[in-house]
Coordinates of C-alpha atoms in Angstrom, one line a residue:
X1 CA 84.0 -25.5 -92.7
X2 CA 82.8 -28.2 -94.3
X3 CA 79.0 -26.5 -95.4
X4 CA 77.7 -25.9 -98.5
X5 CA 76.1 -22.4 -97.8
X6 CA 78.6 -19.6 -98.8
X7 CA 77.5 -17.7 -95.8
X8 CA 76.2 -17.8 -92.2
X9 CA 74.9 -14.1 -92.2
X10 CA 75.2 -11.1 -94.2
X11 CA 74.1 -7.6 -93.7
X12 CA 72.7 -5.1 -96.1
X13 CA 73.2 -1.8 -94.0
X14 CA 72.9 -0.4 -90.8
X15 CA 72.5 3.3 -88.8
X16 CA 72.9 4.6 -85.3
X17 CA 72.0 7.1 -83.3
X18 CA 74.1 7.9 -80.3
X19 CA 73.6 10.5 -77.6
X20 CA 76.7 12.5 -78.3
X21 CA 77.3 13.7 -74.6
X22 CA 78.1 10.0 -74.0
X23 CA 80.8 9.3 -76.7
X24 CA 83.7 10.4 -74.0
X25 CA 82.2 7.7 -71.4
X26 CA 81.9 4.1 -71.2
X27 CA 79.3 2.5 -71.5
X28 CA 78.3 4.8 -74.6
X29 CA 74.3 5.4 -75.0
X30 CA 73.1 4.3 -78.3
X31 CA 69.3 5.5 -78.2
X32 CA 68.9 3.4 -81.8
X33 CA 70.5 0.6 -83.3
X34 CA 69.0 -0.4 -86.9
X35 CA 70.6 -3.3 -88.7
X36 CA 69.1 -3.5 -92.5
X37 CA 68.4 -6.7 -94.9
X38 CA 69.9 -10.1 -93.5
X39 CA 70.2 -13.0 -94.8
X40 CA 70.9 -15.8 -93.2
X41 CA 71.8 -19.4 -94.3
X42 CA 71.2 -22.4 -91.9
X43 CA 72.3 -25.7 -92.9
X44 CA 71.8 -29.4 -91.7
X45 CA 73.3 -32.6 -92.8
X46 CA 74.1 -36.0 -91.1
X47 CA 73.4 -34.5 -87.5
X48 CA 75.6 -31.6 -88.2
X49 CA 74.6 -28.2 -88.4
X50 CA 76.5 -24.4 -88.8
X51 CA 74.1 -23.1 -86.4
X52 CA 75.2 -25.6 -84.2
X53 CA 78.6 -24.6 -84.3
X54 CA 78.2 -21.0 -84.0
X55 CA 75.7 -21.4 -80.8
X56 CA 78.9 -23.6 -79.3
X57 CA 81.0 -21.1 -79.7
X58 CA 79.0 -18.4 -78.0
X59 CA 78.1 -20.9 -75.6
X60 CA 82.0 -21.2 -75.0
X61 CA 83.1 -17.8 -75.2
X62 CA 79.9 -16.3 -72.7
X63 CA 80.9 -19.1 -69.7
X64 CA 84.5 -18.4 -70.8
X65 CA 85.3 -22.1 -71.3
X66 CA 87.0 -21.7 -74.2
X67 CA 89.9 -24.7 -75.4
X68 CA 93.4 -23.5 -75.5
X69 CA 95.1 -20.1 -74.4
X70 CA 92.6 -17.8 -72.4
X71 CA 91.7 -14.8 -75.2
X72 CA 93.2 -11.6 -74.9
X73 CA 91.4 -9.4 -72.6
X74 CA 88.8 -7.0 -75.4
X75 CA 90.0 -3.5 -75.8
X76 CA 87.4 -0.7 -76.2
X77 CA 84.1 0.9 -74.6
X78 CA 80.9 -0.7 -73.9
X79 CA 77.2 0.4 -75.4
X80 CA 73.8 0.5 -73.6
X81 CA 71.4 0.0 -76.7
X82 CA 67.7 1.3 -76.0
X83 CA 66.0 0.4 -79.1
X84 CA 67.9 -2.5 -81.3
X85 CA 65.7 -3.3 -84.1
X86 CA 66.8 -5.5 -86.8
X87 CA 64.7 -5.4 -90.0
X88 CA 64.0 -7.2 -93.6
X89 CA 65.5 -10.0 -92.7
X90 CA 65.6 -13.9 -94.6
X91 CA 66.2 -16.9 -93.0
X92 CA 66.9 -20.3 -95.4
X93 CA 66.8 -23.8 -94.1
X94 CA 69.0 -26.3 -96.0
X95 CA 68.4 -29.6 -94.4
X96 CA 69.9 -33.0 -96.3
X97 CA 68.7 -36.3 -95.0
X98 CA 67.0 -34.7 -91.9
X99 CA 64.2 -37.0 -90.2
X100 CA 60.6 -35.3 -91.0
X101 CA 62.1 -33.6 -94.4
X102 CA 60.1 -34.9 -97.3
X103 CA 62.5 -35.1 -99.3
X104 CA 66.4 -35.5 -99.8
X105 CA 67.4 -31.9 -99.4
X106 CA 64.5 -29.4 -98.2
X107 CA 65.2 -25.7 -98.4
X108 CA 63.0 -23.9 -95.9
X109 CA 63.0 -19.8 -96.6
X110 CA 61.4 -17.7 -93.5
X111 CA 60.9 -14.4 -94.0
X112 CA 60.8 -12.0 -91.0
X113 CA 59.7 -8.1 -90.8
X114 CA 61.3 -6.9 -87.9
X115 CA 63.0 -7.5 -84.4
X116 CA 63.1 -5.2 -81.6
X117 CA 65.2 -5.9 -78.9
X118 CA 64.9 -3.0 -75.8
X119 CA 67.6 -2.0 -73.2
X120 CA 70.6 -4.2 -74.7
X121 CA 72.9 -3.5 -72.2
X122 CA 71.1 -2.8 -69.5
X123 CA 69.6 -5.8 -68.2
X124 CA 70.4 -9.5 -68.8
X125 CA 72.7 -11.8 -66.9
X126 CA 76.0 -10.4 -66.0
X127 CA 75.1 -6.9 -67.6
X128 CA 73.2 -5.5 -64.8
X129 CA 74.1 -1.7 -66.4
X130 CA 77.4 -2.5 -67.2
X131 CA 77.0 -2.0 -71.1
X132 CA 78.0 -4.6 -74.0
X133 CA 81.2 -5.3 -75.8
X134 CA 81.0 -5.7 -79.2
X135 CA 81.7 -8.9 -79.1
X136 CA 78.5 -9.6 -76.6
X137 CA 76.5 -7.3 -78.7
X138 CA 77.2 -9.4 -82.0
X139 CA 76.5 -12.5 -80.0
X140 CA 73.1 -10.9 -79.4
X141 CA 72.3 -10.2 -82.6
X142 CA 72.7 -13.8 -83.9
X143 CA 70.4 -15.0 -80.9
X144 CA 67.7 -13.2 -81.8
X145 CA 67.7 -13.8 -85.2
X146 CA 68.0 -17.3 -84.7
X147 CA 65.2 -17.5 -81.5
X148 CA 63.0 -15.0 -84.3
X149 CA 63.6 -17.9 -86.4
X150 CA 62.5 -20.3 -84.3
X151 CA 59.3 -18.4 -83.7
X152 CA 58.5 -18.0 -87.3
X153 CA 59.5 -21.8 -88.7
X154 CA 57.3 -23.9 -86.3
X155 CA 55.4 -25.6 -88.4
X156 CA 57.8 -25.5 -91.4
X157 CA 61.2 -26.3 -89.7
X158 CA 61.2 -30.6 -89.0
X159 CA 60.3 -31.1 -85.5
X160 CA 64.1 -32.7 -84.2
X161 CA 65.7 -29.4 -86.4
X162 CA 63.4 -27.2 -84.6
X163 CA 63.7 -28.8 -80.9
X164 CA 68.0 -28.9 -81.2
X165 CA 67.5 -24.9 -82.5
X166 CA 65.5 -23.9 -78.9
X167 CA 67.1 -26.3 -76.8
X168 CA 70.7 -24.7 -77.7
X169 CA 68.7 -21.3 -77.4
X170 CA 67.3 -21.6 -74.2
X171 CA 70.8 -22.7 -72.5
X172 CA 72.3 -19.4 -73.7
X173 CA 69.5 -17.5 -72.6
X174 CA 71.2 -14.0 -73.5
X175 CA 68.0 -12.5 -75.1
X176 CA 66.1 -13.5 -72.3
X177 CA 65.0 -10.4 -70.6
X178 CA 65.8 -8.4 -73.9
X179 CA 61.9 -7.9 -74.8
X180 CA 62.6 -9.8 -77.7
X181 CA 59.7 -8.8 -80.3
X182 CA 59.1 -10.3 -83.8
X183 CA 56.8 -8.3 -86.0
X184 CA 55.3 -9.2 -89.0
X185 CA 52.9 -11.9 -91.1
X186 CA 54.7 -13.0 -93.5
X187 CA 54.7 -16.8 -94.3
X188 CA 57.3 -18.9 -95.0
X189 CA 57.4 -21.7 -97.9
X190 CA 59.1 -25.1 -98.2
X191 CA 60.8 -26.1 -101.5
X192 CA 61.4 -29.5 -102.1
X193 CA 64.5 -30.3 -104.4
X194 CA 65.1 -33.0 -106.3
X195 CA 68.3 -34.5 -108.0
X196 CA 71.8 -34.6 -106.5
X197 CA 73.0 -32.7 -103.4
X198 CA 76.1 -32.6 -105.2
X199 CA 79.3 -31.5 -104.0
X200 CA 80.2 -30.5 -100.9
X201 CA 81.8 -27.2 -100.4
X202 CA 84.8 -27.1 -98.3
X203 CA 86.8 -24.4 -96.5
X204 CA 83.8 -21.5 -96.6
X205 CA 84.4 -20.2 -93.3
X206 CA 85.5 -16.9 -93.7
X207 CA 81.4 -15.1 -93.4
X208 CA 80.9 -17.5 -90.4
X209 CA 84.6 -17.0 -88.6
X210 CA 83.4 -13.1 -88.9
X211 CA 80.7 -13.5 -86.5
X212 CA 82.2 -15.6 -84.1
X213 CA 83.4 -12.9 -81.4
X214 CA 87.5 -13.6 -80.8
X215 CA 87.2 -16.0 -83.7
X216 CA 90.5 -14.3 -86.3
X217 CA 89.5 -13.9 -90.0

């Protein structure tokens, strides 16, 4: 609440192909995981940012320090992904009064190709073989479109917008050992826009509270 984007992430489409012989134990083997056109809406305004929000709540949920009553235990099986790859993907940058933006509000739009994440599941701390929940695999996903991110905006992205996005990153460190690849050349642009911010848009939480794992729609 309390951002103007109508969205933190959407996604197009997705397949997967699973080893059937696995389906009856737990973890399950998914040889592929394809997630298909996302975009993804960042915003930052007065030292505030969505981003930041989700990454605290990841942050909170993956060193289970989470406020008030301890979550229900997650029902369901677990997945070993060998070959996540998330593809066609757009990241915008809203930023309003940042230091470094030229202007008022800047919108930075990053395209990115393709991420390939390998062996989801099967190594990374706590994992060790064990599998992910859904919950830890969603969490995963939003990592390593925001580290891809990251990767793909130095340059564009303010300096103090950029350093806040890595330094949250790098004390999660969930895609570390992933083999997090970014393919692709595509550039990104900066628009400049002029004229009122206008109003704010409150109570848009229901795409955001949707990828918070635990967090009720």
């Amino acid at each position: 609440q309390g951002f103007a984007a109508p969205h933190f992430m959407t996604l197009g489409d997705g397949a997967v192909a699973v080893s059937l012989g696995s389906l009856t134990k737990d973890p399950v083997d998914l040889p592929e995981l394809t997630l298909d056109t996302l975009d993804v809406r960042l915003e930052r305004k007065a030292g505030q940012s969505n981003y930041g929000v989700i990454l605290d709540n990841l942050g909170k949920l993956s060193s289970g320090k989470q406020p008030g009553p301890a979550p229900k235990k997650e029902e369901g099986k677990k997945f070993v992904i060998e070959h996540l790859t998330i593809r066609k993907i757009v990241v915008q940058v809203d930023m309003i009064d940042v230091p470094g933006a030229a202007s008022a509000l800047t919108k930075v739009t990053i395209p990115i190709d393709e991420i390939k994440l390998t062996n989801v599941g099967k190594t990374g701390t706590g994992v060790k073989g064990t599998g992910v929940t859904m919950s830890e695999l969603a969490s995963l996903i939003v990592q390593a479109v925001l580290a891809a991110a990251a990767e793909k905006g130095g340059g564009l992205i303010p300096a103090d917008v950029l350093g806040d996005l890595k330094g949250t990153l790098s004390n999660l460190g969930g895609v570390k050992d992933l083999g997090l690849q970014v393919v692709g050349d595509a550039k990104g642009t900066v628009e400049k826009l002029q004229g009122e911010v206008g109003k704010t848009i409150e109570d848009v939480g229901k795409g955001l509270k949707g990828l918070i794992p635990g967090a009720k729609k």
